[in-house]
mmJSON file of the N, C-alpha and C atoms, coordinates in Angstrom:
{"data_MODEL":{"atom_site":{
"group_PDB":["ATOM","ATOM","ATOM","ATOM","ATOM","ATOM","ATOM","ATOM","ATOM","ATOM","ATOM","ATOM","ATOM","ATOM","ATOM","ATOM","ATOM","ATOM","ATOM","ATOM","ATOM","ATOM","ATOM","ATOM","ATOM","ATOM","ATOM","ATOM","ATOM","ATOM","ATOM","ATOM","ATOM","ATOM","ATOM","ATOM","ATOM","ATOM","ATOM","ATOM","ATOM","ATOM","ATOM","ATOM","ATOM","ATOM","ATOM","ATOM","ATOM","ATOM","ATOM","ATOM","ATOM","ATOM","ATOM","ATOM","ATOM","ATOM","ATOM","ATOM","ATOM","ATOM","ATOM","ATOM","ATOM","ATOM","ATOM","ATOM","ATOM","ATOM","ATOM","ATOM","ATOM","ATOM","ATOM","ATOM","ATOM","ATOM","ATOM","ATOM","ATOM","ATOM","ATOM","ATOM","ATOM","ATOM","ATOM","ATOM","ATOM","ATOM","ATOM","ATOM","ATOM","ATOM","ATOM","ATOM","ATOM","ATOM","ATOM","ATOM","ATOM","ATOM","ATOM","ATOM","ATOM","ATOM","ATOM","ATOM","ATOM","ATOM","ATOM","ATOM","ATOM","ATOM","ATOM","ATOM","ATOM","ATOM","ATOM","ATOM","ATOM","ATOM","ATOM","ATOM","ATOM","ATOM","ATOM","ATOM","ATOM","ATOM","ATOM","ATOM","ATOM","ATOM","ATOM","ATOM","ATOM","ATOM","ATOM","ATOM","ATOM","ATOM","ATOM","ATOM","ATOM","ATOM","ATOM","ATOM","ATOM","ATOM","ATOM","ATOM","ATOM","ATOM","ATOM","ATOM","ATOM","ATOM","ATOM","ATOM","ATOM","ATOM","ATOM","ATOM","ATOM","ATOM","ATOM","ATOM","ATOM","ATOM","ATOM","ATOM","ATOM","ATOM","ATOM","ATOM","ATOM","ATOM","ATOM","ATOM","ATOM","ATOM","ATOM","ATOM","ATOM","ATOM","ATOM","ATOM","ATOM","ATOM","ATOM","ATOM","ATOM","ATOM","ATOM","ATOM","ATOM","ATOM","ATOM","ATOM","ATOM","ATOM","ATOM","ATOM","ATOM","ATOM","ATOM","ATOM","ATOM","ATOM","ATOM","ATOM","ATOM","ATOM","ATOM","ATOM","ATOM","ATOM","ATOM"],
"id":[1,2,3,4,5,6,7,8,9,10,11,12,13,14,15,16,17,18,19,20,21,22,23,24,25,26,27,28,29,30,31,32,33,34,35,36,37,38,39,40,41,42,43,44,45,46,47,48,49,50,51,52,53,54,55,56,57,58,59,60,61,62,63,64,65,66,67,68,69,70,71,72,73,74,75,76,77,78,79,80,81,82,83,84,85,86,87,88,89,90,91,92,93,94,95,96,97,98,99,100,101,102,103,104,105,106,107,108,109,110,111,112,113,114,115,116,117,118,119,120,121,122,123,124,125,126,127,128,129,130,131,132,133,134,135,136,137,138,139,140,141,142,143,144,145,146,147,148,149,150,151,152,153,154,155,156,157,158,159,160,161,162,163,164,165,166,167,168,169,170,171,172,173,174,175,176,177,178,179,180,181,182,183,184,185,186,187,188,189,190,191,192,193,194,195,196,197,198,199,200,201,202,203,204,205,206,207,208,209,210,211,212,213,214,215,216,217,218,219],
"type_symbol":["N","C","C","N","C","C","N","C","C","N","C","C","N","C","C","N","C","C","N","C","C","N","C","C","N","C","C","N","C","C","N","C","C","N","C","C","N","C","C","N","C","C","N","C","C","N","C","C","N","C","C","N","C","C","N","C","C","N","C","C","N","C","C","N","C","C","N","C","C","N","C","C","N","C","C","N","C","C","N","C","C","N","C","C","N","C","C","N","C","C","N","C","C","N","C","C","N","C","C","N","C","C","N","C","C","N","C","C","N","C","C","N","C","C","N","C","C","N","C","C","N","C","C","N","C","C","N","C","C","N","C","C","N","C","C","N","C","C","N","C","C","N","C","C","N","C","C","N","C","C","N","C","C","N","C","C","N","C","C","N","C","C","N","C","C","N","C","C","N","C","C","N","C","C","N","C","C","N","C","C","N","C","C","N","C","C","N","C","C","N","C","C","N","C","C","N","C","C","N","C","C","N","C","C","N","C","C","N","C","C","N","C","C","N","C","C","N","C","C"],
"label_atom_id":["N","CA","C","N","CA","C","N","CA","C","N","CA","C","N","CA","C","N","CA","C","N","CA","C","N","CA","C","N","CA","C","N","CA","C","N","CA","C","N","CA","C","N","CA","C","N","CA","C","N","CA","C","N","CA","C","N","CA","C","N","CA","C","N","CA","C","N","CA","C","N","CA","C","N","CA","C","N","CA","C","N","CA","C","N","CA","C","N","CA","C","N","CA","C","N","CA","C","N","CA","C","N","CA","C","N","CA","C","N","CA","C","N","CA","C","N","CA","C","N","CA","C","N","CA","C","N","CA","C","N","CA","C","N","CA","C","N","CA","C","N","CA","C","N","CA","C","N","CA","C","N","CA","C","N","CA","C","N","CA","C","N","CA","C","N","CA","C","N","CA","C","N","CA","C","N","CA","C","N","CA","C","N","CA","C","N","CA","C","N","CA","C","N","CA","C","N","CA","C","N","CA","C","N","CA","C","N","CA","C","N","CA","C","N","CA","C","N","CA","C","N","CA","C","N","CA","C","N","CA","C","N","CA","C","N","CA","C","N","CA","C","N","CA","C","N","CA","C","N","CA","C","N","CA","C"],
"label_alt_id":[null,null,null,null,null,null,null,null,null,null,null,null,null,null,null,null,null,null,null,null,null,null,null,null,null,null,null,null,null,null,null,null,null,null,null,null,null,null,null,null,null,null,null,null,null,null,null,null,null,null,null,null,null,null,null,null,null,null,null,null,null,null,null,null,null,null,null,null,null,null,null,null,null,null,null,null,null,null,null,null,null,null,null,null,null,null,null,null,null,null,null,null,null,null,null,null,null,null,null,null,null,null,null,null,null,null,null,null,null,null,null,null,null,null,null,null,null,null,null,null,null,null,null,null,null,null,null,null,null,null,null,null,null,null,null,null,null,null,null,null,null,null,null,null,null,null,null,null,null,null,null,null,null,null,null,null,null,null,null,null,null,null,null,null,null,null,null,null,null,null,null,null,null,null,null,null,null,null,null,null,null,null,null,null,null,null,null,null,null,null,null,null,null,null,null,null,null,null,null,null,null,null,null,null,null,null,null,null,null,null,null,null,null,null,null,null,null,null,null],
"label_comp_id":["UNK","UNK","UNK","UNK","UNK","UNK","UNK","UNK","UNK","UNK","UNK","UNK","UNK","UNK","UNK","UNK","UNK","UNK","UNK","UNK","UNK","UNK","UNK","UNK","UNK","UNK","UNK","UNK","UNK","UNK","UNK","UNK","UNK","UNK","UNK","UNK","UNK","UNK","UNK","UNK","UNK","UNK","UNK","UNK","UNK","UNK","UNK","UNK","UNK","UNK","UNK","UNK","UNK","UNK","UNK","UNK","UNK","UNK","UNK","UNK","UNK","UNK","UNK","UNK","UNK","UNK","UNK","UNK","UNK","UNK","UNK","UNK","UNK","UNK","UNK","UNK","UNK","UNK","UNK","UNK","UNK","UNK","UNK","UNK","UNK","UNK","UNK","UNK","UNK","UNK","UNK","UNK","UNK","UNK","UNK","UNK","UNK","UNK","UNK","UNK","UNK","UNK","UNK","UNK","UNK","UNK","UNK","UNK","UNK","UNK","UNK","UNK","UNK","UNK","UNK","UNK","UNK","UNK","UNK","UNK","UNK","UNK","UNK","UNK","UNK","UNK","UNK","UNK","UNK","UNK","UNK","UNK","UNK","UNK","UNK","UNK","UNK","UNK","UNK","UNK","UNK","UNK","UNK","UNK","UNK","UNK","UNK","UNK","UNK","UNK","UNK","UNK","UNK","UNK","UNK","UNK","UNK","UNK","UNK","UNK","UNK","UNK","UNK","UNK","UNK","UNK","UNK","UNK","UNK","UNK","UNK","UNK","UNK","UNK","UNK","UNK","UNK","UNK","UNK","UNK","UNK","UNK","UNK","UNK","UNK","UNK","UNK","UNK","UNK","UNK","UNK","UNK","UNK","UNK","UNK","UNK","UNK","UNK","UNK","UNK","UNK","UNK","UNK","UNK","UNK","UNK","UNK","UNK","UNK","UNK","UNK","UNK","UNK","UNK","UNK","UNK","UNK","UNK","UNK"],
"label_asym_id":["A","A","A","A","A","A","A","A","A","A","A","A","A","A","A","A","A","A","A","A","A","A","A","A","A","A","A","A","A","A","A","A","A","A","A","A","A","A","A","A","A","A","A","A","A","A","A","A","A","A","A","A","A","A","A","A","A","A","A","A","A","A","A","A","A","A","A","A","A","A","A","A","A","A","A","A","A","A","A","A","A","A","A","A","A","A","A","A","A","A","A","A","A","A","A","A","A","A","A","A","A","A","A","A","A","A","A","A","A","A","A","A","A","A","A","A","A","A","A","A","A","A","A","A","A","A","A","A","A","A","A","A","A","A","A","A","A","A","A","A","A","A","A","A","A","A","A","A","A","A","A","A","A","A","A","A","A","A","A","A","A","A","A","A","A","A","A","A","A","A","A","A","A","A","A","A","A","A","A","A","A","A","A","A","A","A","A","A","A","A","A","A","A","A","A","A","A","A","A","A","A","A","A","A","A","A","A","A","A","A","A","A","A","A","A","A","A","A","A"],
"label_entity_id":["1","1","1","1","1","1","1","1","1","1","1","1","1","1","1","1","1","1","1","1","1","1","1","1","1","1","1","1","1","1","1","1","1","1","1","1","1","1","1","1","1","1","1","1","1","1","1","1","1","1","1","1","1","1","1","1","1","1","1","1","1","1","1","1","1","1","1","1","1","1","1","1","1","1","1","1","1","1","1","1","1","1","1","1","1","1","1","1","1","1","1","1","1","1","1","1","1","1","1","1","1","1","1","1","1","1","1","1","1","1","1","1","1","1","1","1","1","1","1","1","1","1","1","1","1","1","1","1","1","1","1","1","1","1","1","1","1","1","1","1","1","1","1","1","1","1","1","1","1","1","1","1","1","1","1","1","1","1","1","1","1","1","1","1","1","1","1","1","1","1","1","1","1","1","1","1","1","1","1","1","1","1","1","1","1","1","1","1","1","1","1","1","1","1","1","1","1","1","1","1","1","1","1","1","1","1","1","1","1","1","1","1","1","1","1","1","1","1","1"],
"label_seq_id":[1,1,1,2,2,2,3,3,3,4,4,4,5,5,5,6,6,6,7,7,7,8,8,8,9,9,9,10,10,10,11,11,11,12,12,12,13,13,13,14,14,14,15,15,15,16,16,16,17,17,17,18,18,18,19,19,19,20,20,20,21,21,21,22,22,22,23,23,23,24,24,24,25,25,25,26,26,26,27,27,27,28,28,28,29,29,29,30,30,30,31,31,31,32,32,32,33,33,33,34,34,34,35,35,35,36,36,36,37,37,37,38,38,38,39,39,39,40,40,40,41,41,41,42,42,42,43,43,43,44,44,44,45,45,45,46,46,46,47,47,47,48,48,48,49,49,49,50,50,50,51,51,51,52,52,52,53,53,53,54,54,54,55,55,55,56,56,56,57,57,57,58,58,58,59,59,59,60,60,60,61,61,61,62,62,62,63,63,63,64,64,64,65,65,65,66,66,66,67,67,67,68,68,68,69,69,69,70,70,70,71,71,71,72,72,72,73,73,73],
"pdbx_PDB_ins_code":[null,null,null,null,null,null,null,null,null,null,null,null,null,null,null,null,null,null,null,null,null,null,null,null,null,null,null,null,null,null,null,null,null,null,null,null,null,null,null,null,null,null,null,null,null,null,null,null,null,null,null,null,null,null,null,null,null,null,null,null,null,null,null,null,null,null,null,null,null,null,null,null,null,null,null,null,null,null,null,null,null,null,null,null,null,null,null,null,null,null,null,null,null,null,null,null,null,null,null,null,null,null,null,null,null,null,null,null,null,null,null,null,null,null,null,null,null,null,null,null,null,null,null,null,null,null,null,null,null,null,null,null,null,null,null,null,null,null,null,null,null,null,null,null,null,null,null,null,null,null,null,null,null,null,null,null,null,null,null,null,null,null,null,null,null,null,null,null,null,null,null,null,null,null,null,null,null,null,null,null,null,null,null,null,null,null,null,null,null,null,null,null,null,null,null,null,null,null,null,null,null,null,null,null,null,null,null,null,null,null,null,null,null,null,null,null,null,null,null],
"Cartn_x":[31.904,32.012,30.926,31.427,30.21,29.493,28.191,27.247,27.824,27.73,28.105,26.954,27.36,26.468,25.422,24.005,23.215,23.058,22.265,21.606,20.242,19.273,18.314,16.593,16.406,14.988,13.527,13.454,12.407,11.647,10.2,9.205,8.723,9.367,9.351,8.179,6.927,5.868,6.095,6.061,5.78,7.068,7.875,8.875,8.651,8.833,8.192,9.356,10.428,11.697,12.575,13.864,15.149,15.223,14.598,14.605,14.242,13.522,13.404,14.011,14.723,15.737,16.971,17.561,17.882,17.56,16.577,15.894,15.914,15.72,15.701,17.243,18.286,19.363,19.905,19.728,20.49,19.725,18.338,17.714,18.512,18.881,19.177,20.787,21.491,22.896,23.021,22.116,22.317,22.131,21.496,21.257,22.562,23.264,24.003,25.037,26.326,26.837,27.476,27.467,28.689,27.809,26.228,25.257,25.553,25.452,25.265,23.622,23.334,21.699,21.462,20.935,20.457,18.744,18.235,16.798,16.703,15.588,14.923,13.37,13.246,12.198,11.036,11.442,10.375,9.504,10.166,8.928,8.867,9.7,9.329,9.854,11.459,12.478,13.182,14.107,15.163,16.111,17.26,17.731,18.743,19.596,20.678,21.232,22.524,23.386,23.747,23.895,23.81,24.021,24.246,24.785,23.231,21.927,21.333,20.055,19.269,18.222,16.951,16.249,15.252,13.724,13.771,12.757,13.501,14.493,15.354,15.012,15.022,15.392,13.809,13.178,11.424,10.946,11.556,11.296,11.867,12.778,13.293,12.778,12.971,12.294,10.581,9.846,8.51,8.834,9.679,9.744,10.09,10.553,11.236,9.872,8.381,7.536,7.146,8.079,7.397,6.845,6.192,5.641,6.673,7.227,8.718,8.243,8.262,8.095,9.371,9.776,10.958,10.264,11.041,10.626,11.583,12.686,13.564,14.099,14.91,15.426,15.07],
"Cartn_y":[19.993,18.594,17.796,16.81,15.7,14.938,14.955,13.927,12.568,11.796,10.373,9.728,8.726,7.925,6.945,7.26,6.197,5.067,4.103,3.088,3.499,3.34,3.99,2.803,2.39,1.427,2.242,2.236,2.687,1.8,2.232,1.819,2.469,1.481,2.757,1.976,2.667,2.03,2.453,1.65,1.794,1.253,0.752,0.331,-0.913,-1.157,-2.485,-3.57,-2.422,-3.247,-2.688,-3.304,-2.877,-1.103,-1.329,0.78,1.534,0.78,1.366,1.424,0.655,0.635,1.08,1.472,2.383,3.751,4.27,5.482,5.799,4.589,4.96,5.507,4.144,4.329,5.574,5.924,7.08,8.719,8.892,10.195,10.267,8.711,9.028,9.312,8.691,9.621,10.319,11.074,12.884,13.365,12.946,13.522,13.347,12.137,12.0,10.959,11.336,10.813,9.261,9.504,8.547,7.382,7.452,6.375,4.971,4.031,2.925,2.042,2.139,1.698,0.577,-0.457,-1.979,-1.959,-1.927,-2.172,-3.966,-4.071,-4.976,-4.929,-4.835,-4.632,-5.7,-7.223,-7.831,-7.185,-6.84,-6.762,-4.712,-4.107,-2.684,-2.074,-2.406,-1.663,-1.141,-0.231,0.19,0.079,-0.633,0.134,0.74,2.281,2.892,3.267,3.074,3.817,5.253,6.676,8.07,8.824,9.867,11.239,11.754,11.177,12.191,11.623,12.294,12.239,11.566,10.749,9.996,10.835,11.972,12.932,13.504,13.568,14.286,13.064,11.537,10.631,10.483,10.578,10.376,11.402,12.462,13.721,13.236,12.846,13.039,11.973,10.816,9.572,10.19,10.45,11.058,12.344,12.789,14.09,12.756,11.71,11.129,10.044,10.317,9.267,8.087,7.88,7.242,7.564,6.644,6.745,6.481,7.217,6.409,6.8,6.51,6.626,5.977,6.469,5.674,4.741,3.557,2.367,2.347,3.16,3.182,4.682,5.086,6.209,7.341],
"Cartn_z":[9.227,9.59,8.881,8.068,7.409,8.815,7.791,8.876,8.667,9.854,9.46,8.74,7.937,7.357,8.111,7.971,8.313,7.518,8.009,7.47,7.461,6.229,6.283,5.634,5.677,5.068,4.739,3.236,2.83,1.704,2.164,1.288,0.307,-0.698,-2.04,-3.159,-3.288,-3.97,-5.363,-6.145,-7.693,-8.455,-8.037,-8.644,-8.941,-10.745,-11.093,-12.437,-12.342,-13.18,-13.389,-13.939,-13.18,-13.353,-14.662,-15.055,-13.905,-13.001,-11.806,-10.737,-10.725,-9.881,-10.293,-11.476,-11.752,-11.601,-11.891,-11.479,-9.837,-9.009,-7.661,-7.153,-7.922,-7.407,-8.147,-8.739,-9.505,-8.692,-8.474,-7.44,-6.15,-5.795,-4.368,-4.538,-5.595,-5.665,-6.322,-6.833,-6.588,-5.377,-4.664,-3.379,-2.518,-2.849,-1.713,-2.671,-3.72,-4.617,-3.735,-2.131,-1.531,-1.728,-1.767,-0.716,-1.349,-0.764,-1.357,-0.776,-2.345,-2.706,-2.812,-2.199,-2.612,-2.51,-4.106,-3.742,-3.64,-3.365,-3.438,-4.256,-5.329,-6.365,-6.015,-5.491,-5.015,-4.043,-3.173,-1.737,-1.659,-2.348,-2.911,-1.501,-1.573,-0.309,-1.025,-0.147,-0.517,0.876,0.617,1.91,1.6,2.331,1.777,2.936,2.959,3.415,2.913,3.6,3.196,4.422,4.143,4.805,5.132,4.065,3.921,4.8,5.097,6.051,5.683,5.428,5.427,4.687,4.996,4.287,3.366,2.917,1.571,0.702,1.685,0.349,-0.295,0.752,0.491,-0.402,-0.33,-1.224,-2.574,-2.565,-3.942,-4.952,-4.198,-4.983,-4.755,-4.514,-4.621,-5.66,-6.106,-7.449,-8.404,-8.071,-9.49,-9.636,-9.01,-9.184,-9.167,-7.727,-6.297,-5.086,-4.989,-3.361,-2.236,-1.546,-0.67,0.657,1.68,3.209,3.918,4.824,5.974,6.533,6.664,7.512,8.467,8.743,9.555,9.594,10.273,10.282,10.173],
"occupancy":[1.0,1.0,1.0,1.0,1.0,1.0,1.0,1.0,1.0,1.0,1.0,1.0,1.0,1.0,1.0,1.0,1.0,1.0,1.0,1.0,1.0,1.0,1.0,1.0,1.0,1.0,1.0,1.0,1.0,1.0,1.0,1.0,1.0,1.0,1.0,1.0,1.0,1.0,1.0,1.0,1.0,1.0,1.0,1.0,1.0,1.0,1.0,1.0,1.0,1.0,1.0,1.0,1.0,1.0,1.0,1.0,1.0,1.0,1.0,1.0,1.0,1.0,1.0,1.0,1.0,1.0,1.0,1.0,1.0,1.0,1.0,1.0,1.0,1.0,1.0,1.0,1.0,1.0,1.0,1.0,1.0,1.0,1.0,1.0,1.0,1.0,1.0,1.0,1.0,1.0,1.0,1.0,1.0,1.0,1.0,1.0,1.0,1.0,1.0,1.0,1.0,1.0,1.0,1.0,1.0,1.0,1.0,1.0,1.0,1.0,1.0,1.0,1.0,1.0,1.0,1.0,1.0,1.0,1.0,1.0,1.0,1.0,1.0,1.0,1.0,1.0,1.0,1.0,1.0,1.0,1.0,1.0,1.0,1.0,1.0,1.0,1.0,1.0,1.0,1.0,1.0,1.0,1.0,1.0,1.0,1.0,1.0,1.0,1.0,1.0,1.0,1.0,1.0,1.0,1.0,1.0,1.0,1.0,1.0,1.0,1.0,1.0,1.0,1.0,1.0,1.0,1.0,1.0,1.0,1.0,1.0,1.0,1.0,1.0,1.0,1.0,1.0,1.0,1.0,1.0,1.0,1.0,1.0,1.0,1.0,1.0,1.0,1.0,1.0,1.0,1.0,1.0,1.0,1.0,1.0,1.0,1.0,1.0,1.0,1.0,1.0,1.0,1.0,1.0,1.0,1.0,1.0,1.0,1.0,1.0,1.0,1.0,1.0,1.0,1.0,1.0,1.0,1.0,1.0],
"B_iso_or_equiv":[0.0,0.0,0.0,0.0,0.0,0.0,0.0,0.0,0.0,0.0,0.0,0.0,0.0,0.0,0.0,0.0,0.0,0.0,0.0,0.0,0.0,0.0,0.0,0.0,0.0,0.0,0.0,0.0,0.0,0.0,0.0,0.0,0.0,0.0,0.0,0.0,0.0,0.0,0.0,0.0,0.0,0.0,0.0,0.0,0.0,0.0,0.0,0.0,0.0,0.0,0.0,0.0,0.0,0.0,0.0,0.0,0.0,0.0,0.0,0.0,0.0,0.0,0.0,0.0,0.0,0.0,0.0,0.0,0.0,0.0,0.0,0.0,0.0,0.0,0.0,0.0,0.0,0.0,0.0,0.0,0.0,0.0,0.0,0.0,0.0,0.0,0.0,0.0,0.0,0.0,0.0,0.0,0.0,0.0,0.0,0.0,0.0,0.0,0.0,0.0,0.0,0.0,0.0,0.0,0.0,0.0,0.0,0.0,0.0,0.0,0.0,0.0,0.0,0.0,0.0,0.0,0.0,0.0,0.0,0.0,0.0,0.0,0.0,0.0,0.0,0.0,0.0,0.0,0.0,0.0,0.0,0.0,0.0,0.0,0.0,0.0,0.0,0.0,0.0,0.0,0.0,0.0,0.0,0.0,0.0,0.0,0.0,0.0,0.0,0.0,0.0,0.0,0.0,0.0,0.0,0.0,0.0,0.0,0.0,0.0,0.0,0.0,0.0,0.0,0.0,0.0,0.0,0.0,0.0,0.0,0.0,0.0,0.0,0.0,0.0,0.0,0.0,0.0,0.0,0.0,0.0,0.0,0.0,0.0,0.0,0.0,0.0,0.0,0.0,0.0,0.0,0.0,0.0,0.0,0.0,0.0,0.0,0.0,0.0,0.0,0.0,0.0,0.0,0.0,0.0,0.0,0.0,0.0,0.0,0.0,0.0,0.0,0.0,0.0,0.0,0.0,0.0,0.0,0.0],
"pdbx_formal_charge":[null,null,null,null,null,null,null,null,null,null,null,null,null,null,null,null,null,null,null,null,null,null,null,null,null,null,null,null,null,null,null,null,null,null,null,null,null,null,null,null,null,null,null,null,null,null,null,null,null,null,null,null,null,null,null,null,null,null,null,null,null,null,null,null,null,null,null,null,null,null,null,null,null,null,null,null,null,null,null,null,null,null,null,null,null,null,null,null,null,null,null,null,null,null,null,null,null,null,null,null,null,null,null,null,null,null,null,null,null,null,null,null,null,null,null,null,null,null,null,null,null,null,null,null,null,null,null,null,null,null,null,null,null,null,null,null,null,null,null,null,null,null,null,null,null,null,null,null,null,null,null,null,null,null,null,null,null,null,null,null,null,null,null,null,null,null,null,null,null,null,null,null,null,null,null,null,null,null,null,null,null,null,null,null,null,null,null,null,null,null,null,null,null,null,null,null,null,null,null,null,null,null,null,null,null,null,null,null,null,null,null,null,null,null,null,null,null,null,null],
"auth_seq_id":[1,1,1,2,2,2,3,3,3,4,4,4,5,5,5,6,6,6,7,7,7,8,8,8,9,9,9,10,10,10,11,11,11,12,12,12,13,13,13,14,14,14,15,15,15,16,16,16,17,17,17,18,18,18,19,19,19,20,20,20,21,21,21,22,22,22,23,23,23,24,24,24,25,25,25,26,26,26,27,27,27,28,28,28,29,29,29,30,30,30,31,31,31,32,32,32,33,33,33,34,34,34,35,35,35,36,36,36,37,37,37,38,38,38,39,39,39,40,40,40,41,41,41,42,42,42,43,43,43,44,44,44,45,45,45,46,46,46,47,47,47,48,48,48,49,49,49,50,50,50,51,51,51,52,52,52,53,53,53,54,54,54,55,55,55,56,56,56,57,57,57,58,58,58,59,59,59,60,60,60,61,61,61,62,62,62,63,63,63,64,64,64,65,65,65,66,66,66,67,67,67,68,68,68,69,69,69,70,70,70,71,71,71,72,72,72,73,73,73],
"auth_comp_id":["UNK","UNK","UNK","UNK","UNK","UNK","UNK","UNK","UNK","UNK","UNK","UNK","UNK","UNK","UNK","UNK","UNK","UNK","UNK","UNK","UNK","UNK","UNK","UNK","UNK","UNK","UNK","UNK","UNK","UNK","UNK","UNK","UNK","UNK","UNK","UNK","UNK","UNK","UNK","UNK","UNK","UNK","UNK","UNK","UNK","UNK","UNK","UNK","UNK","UNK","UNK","UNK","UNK","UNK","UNK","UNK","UNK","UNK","UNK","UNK","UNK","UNK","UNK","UNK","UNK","UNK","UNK","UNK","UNK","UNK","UNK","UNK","UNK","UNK","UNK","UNK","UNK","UNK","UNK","UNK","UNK","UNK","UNK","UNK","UNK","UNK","UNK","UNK","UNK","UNK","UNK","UNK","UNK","UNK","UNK","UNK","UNK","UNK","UNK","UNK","UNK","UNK","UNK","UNK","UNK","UNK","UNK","UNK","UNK","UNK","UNK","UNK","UNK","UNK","UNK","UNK","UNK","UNK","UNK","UNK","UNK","UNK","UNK","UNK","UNK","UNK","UNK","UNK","UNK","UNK","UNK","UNK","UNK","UNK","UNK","UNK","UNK","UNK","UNK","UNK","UNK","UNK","UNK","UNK","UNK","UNK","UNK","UNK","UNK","UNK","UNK","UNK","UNK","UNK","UNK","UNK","UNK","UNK","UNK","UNK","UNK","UNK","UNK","UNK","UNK","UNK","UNK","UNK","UNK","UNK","UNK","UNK","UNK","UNK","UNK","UNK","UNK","UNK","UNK","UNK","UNK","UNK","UNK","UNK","UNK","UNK","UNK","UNK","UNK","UNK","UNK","UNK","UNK","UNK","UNK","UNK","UNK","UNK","UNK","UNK","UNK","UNK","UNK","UNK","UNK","UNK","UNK","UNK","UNK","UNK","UNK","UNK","UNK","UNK","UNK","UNK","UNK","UNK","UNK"],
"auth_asym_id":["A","A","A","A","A","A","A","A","A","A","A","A","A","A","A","A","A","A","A","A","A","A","A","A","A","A","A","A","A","A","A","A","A","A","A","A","A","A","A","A","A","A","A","A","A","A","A","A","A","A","A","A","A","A","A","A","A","A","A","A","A","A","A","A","A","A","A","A","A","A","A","A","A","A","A","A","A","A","A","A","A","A","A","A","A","A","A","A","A","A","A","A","A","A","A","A","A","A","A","A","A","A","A","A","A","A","A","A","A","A","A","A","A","A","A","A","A","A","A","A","A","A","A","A","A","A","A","A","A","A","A","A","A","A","A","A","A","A","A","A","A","A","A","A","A","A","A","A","A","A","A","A","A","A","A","A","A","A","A","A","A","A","A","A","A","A","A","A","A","A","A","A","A","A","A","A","A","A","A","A","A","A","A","A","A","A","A","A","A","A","A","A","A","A","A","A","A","A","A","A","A","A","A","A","A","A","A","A","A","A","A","A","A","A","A","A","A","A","A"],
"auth_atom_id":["N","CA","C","N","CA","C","N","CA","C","N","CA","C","N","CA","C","N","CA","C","N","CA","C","N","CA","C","N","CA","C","N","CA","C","N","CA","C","N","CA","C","N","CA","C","N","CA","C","N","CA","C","N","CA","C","N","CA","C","N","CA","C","N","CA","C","N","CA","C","N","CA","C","N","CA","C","N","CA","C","N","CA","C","N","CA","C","N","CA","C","N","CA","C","N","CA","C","N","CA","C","N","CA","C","N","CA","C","N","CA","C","N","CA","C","N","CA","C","N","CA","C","N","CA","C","N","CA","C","N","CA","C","N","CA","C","N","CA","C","N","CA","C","N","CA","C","N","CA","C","N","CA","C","N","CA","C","N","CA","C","N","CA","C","N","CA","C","N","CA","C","N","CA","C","N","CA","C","N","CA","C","N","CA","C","N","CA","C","N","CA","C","N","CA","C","N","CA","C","N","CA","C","N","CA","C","N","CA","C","N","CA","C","N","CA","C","N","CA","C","N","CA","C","N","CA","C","N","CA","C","N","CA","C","N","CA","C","N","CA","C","N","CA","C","N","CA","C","N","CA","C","N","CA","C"],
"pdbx_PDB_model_num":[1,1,1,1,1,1,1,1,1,1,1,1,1,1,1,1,1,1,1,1,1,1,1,1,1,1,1,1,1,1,1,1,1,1,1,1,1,1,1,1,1,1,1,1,1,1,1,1,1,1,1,1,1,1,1,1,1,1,1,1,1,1,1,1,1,1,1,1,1,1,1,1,1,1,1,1,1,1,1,1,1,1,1,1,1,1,1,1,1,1,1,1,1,1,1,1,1,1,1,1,1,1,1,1,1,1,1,1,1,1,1,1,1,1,1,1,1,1,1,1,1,1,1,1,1,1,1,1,1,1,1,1,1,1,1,1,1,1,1,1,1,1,1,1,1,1,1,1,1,1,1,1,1,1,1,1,1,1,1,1,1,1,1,1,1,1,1,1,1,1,1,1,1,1,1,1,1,1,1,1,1,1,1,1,1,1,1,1,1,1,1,1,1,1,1,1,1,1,1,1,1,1,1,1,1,1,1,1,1,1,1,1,1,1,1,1,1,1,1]
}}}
């Protein structure tokens, strides 16, 4: 049985242009191909909808060289 999808808000430090937000959005769908990613590069959010758990997403964007923490979920 799939997990249902959360809504998830993270603080993702070091992201400073769109290449980065590319990079964010592209770690977190490998992790989870369904998610849908909206950063916000001004104030250094992410919020996503995903299957996947809040420390997978913090992990992964932290291997792809950010700082990411949950602000939600």
């Amino acid at each position: 049985m799939e997990e249902p999808r959360k809504d998830l808000l993270m603080q993702v430090d070091g992201m400073t242009c769109q290449g980065c937000v590319t990079s964010v959005t592209k770690a977190i769908q490998r992790l989870d191909p369904g998610a849908k990613v909206n950063v916000d590069l001004e104030h250094g959010r992410v919020h996503v909808t995903t299957r996947a758990q809040s420390v997978e997403v913090a992990r992964d964007l932290d291997a792809a060289g950010y700082e990411a923490r949950a602000m939600t979920g």
